[in-house]
mmCIF file of C-alpha atoms in Angstrom:
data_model
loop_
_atom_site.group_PDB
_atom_site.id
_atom_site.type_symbol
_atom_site.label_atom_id
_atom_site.label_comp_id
_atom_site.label_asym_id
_atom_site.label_seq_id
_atom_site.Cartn_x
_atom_site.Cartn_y
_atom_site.Cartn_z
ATOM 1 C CA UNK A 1 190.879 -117.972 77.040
ATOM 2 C CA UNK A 2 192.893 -114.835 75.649
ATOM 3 C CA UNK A 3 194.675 -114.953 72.455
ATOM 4 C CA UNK A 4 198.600 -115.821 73.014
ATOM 5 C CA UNK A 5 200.617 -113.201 72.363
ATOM 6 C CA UNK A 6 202.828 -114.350 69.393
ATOM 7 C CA UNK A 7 205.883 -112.553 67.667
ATOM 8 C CA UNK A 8 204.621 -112.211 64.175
ATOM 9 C CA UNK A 9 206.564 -112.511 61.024
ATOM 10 C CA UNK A 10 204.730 -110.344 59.258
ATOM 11 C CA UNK A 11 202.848 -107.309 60.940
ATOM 12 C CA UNK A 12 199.068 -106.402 59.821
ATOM 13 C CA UNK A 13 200.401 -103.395 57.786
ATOM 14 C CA UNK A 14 202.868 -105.317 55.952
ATOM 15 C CA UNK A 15 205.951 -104.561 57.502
ATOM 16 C CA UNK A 16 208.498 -107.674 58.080
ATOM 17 C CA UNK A 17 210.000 -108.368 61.109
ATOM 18 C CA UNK A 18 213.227 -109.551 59.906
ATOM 19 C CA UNK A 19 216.441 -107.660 60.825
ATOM 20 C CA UNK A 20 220.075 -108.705 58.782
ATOM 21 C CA UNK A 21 222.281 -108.942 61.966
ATOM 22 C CA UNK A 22 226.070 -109.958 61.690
ATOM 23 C CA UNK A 23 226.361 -108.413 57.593
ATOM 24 C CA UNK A 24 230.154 -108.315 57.110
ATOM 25 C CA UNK A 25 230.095 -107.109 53.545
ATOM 26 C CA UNK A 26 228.304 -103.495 54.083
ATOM 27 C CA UNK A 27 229.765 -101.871 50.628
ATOM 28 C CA UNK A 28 227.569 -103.745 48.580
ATOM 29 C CA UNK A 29 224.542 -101.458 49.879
ATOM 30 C CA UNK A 30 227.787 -98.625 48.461
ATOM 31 C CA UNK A 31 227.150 -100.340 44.975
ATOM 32 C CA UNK A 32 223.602 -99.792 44.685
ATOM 33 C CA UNK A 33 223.481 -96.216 46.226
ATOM 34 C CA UNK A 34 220.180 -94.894 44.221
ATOM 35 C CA UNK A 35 218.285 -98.174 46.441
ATOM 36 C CA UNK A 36 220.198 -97.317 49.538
ATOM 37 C CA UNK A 37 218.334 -94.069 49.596
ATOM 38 C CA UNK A 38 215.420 -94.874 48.673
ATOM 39 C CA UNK A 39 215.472 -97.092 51.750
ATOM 40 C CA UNK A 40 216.615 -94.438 54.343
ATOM 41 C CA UNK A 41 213.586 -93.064 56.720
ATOM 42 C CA UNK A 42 212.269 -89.867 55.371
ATOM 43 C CA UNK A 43 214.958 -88.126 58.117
ATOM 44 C CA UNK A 44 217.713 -89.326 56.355
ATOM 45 C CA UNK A 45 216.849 -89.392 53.032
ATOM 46 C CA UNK A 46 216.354 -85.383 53.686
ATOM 47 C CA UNK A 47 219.960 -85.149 55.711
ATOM 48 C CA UNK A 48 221.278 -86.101 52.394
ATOM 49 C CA UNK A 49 219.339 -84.250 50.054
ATOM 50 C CA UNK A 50 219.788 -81.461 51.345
ATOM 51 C CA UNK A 51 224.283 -82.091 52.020
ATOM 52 C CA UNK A 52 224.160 -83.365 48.466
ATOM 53 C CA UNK A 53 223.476 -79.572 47.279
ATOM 54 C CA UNK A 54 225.280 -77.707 50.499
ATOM 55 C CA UNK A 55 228.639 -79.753 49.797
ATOM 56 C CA UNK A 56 228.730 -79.187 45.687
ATOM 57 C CA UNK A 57 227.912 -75.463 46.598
ATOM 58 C CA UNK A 58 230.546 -75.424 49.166
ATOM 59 C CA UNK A 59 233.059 -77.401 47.119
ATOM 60 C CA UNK A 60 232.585 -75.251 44.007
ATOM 61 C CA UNK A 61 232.289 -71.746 45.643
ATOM 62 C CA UNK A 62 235.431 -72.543 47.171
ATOM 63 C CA UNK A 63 236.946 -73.339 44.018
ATOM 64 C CA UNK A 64 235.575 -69.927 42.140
ATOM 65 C CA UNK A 65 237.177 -68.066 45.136
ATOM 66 C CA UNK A 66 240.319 -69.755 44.484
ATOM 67 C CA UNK A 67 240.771 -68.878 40.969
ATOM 68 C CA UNK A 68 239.942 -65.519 41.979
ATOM 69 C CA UNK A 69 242.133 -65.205 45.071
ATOM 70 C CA UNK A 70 245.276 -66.678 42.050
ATOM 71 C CA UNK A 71 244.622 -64.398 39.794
ATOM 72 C CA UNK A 72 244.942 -61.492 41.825
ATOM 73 C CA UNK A 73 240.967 -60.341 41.437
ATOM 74 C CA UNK A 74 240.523 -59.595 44.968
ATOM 75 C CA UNK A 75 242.940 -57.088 44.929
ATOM 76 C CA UNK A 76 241.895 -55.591 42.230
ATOM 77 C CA UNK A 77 238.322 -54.727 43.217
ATOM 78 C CA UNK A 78 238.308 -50.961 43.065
ATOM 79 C CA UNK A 79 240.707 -50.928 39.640
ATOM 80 C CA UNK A 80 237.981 -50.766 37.165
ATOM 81 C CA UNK A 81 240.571 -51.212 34.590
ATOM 82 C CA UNK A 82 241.386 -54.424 36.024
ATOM 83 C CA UNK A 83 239.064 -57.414 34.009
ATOM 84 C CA UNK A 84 238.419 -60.319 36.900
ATOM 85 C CA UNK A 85 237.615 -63.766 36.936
ATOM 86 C CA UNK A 86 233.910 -62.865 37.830
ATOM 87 C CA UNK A 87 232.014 -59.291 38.107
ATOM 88 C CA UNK A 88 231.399 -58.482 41.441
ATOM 89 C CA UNK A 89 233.055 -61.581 43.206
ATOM 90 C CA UNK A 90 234.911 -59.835 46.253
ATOM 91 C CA UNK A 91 235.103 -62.770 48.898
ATOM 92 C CA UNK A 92 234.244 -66.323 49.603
ATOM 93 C CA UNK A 93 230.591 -65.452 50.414
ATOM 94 C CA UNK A 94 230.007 -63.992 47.006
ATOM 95 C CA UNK A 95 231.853 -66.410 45.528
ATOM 96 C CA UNK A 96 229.349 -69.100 47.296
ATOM 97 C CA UNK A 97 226.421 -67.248 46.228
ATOM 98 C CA UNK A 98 227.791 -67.480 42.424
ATOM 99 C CA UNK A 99 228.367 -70.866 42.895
ATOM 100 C CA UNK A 100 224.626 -71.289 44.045
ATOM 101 C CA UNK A 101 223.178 -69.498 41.144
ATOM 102 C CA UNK A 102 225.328 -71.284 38.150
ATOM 103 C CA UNK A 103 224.221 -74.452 39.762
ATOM 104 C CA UNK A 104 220.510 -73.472 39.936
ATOM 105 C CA UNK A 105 220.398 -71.476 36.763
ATOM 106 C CA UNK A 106 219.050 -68.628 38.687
ATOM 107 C CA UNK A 107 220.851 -65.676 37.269
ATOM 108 C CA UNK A 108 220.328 -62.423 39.434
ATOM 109 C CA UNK A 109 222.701 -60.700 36.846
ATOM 110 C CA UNK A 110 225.197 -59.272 39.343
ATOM 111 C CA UNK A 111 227.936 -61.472 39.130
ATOM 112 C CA UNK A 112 228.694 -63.050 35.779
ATOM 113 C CA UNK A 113 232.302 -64.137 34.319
ATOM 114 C CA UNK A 114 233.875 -62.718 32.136
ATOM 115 C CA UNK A 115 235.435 -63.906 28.793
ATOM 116 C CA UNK A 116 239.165 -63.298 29.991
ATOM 117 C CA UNK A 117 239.078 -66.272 32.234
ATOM 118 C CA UNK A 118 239.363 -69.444 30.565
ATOM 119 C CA UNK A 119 239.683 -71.872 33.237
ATOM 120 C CA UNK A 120 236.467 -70.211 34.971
ATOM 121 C CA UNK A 121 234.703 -71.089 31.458
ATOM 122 C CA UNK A 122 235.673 -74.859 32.045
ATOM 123 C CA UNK A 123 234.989 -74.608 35.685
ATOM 124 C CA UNK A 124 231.751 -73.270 35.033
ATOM 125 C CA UNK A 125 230.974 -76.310 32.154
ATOM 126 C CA UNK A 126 232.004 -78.644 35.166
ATOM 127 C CA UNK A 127 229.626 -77.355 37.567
ATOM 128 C CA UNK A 128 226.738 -77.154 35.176
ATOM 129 C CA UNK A 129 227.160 -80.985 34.097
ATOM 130 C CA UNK A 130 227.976 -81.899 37.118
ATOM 131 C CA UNK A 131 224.553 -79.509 38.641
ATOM 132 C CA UNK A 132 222.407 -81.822 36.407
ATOM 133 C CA UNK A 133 223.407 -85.086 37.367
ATOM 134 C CA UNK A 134 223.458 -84.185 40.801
ATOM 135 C CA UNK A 135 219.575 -82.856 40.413
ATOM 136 C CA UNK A 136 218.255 -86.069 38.209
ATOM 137 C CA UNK A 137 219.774 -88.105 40.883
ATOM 138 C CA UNK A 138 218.170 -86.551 44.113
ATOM 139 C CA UNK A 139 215.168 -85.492 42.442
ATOM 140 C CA UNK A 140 214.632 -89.290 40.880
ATOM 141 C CA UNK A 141 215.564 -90.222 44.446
ATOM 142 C CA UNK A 142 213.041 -88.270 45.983
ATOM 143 C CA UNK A 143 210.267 -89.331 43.135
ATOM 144 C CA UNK A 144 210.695 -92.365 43.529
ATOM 145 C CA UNK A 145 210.616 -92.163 47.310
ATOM 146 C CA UNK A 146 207.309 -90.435 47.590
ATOM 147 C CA UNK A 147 205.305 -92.797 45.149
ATOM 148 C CA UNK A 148 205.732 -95.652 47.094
ATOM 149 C CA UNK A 149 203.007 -97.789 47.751
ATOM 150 C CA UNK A 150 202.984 -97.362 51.577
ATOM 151 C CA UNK A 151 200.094 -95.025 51.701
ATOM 152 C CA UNK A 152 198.116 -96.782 48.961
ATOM 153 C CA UNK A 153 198.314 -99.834 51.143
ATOM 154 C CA UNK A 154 196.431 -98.122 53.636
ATOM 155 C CA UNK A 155 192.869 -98.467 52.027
ATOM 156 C CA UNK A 156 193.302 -102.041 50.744
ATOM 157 C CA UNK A 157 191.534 -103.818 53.991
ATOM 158 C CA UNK A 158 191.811 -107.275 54.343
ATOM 159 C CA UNK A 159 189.149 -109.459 57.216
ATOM 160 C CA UNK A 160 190.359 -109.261 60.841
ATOM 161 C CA UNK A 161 189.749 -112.822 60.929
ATOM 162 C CA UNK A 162 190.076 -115.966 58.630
ATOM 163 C CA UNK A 163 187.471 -118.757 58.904
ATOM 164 C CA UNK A 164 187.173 -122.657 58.126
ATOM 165 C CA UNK A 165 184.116 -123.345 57.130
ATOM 166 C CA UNK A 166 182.069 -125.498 54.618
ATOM 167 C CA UNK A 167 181.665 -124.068 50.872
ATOM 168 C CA UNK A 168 179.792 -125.583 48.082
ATOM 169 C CA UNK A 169 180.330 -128.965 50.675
ATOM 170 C CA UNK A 170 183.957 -128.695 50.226
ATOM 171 C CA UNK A 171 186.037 -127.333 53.355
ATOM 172 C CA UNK A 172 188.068 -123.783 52.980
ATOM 173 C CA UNK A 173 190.057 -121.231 54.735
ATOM 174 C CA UNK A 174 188.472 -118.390 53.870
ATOM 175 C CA UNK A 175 188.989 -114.301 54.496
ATOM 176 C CA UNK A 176 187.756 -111.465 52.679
ATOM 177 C CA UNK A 177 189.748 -108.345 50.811
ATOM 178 C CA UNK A 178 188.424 -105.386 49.861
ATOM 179 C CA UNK A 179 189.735 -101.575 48.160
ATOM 180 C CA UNK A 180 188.266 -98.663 49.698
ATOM 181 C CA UNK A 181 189.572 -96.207 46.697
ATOM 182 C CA UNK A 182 187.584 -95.273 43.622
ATOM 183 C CA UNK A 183 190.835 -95.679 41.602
ATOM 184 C CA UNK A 184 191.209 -99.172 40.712
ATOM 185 C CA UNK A 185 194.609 -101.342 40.905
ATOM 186 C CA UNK A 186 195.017 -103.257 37.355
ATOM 187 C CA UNK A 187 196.154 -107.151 37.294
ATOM 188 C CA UNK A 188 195.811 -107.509 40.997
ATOM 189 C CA UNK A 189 196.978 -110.886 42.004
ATOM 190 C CA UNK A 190 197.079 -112.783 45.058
ATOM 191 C CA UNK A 191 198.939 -115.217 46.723
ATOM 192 C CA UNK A 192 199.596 -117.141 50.238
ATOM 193 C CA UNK A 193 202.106 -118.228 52.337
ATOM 194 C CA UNK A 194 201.911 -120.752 55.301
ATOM 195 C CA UNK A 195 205.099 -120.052 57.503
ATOM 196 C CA UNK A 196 206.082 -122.863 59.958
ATOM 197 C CA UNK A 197 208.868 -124.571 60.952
ATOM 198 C CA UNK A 198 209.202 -128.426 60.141
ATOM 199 C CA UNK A 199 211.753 -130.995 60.279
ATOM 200 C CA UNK A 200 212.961 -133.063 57.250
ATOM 201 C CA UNK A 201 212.685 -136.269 57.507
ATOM 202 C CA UNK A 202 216.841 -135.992 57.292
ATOM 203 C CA UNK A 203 215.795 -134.145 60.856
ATOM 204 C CA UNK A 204 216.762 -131.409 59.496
ATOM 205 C CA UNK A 205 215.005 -128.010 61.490
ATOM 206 C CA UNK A 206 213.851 -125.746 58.762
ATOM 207 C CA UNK A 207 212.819 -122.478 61.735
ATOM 208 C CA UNK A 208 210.628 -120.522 58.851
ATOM 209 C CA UNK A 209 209.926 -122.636 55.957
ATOM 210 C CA UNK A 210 207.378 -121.142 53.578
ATOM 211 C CA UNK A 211 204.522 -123.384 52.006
ATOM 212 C CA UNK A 212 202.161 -122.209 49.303
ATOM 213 C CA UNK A 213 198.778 -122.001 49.912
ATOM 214 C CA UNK A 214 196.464 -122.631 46.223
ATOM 215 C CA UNK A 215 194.005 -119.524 46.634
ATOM 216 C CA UNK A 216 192.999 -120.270 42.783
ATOM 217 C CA UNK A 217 196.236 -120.282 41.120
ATOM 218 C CA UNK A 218 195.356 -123.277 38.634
ATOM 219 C CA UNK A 219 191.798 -122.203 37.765
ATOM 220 C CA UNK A 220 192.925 -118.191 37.886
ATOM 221 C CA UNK A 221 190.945 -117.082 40.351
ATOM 222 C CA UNK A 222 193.798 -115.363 42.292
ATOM 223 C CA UNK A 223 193.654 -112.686 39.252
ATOM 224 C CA UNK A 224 191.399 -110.155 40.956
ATOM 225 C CA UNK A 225 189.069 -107.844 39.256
ATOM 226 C CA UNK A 226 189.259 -105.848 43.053
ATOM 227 C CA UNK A 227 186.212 -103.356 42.296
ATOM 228 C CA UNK A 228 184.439 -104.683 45.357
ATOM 229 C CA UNK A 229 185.081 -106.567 48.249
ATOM 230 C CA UNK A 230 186.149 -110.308 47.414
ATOM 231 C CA UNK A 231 186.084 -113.770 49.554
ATOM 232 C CA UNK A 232 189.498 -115.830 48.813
ATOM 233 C CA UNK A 233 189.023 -119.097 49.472
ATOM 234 C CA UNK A 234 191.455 -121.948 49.784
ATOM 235 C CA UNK A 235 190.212 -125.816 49.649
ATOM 236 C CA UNK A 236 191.667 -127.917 52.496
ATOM 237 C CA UNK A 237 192.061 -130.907 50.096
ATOM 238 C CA UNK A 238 194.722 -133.268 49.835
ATOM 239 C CA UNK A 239 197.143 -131.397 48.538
ATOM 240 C CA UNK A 240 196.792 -128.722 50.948
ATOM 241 C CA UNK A 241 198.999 -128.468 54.087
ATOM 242 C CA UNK A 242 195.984 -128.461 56.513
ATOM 243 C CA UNK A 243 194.641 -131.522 55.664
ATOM 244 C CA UNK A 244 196.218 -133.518 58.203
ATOM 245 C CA UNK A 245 195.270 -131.069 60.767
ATOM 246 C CA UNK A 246 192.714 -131.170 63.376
ATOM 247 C CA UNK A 247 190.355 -128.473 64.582
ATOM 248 C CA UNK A 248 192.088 -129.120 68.069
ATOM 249 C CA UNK A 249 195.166 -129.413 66.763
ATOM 250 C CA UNK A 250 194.888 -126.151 65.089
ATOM 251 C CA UNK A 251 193.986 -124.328 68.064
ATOM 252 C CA UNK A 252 197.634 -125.351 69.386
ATOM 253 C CA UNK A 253 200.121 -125.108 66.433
ATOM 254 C CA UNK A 254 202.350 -122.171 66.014
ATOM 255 C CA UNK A 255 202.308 -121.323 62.350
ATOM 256 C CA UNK A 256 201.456 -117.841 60.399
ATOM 257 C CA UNK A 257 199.739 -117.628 56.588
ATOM 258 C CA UNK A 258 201.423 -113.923 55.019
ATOM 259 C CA UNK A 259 198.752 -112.579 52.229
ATOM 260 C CA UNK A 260 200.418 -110.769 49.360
ATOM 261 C CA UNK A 261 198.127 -108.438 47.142
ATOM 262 C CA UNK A 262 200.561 -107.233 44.019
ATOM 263 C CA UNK A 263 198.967 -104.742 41.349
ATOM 264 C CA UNK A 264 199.800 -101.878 39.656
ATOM 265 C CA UNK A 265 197.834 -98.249 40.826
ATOM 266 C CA UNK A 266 195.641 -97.146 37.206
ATOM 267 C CA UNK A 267 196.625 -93.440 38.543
ATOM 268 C CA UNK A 268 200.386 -94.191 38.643
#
């Protein structure tokens, strides 16, 4: 017989398959903005990277041409008599490009301000605070983005299968995991999770309740030392939630066990 097709909770490569439907109070993902963008796809994330520096450009280069266009610099451009705002700022598009190169430190050298123009000097202190935090923010964003573990997970292989079979005379669900890199994850720990729904005795219908499954937690075996491939064993004792369950009756029931591997990467 063919395996039933079953909508998993979990898929193999760790992603949940849990969607928040019906979430009413959407500005609390406002109030945590730094973790809403880490969370955008990739597409996103760069839609906003890149707006974060277009719009402060924009907004700012607008504002240098409007201290220029009030003080009367742009009709002053061929009175060399005549001290501006900015050297060589005649229109908005040079007075974008200054506005790009005070917020990136470049410097060409062509325009500068002057020291006759004290509300470009604050103007100027403004956009270079304001440059920094904007950079430590996307650029901390965009760190932290690209060292996620996604890609690490990729060579941590766990067993296709798991198997119930006798060890040392004792029965155990067992299932193998193994790292493929040469750069070891430090304090690797493992755990298990049986997912299944029950009812209380209350009859209460719990759809997804979660049950721990001991892979070693109270002798310490699920601390890893993951240098090659290891067997995790849990014992179907009495204290275990397959104990009351029959071969045949496994073959039926509709349940899911989640593995989580936690560590920290040595390189990182």
């Amino acid at each position: 017989a063919g395996a039933r097709q079953r909508q998993r909770y979990v898929e193999k490569d760790g992603k949940c398959n849990v969607q928040h439907g019906n979430v009413r109070e959407t500005y609390r993902y406002l109030t945590d903005i730094f973790t809403t963008l880490v969370d955008l796809k990739w597409r996103f994330s760069l839609l906003v990277f890149i707006l974060a520096y277009a719009v402060t450009w924009l907004f700012f280069g607008l504002i240098w041409w409007f201290i220029a266009y009030c003080r009367g610099d742009l009709e002053h451009l061929e009175d060399h008599a005549w001290t501006p705002c900015v050297n060589n700022l005649n229109g908005f598009v040079s007075a974008f490009l200054f506005s790009i190169e005070t917020e990136t430190t470049i410097g060409y050298g062509h325009r500068v301000i002057t020291d006759k123009c004290p509300e470009g000097i604050v103007l100027l202190l403004l956009q270079a605070i304001l440059g920094s935090m904007v950079n430590a923010f996307m650029v901390g964003c965009m760190f932290v983005k690209i060292s996620q573990p996604n890609k690490r997970a990729e060579t941590l292989v766990f067993s296709s299968h798991a198997v119930v079979s006798l060890r040392d005379d004792r029965l155990c669900l067992m299932f193998r995991v193994g790292d493929l890199r040469d750069s070891h994850i430090v304090e690797a720990s493992i755990r298990a999770k049986l997912i299944k729904s029950k009812q209380t005795q209350e009859g209460e219908f719990i759809p997804l309740d979660q049950t721990d499954l001991s892979v070693g937690f109270e002798t310490g075996d699920d601390r890893l030392f993951l240098v090659s491939p290891l067997i995790i064993s849990h014992e179907i004792d009495e204290r275990s939630p397959f104990w009351d369950v029959s071969r045949h009756q496994l073959e039926k029931d509709d349940f899911e066990i989640v593995v989580i591997l936690e560590g920290m990467v040595e390189a990182t």
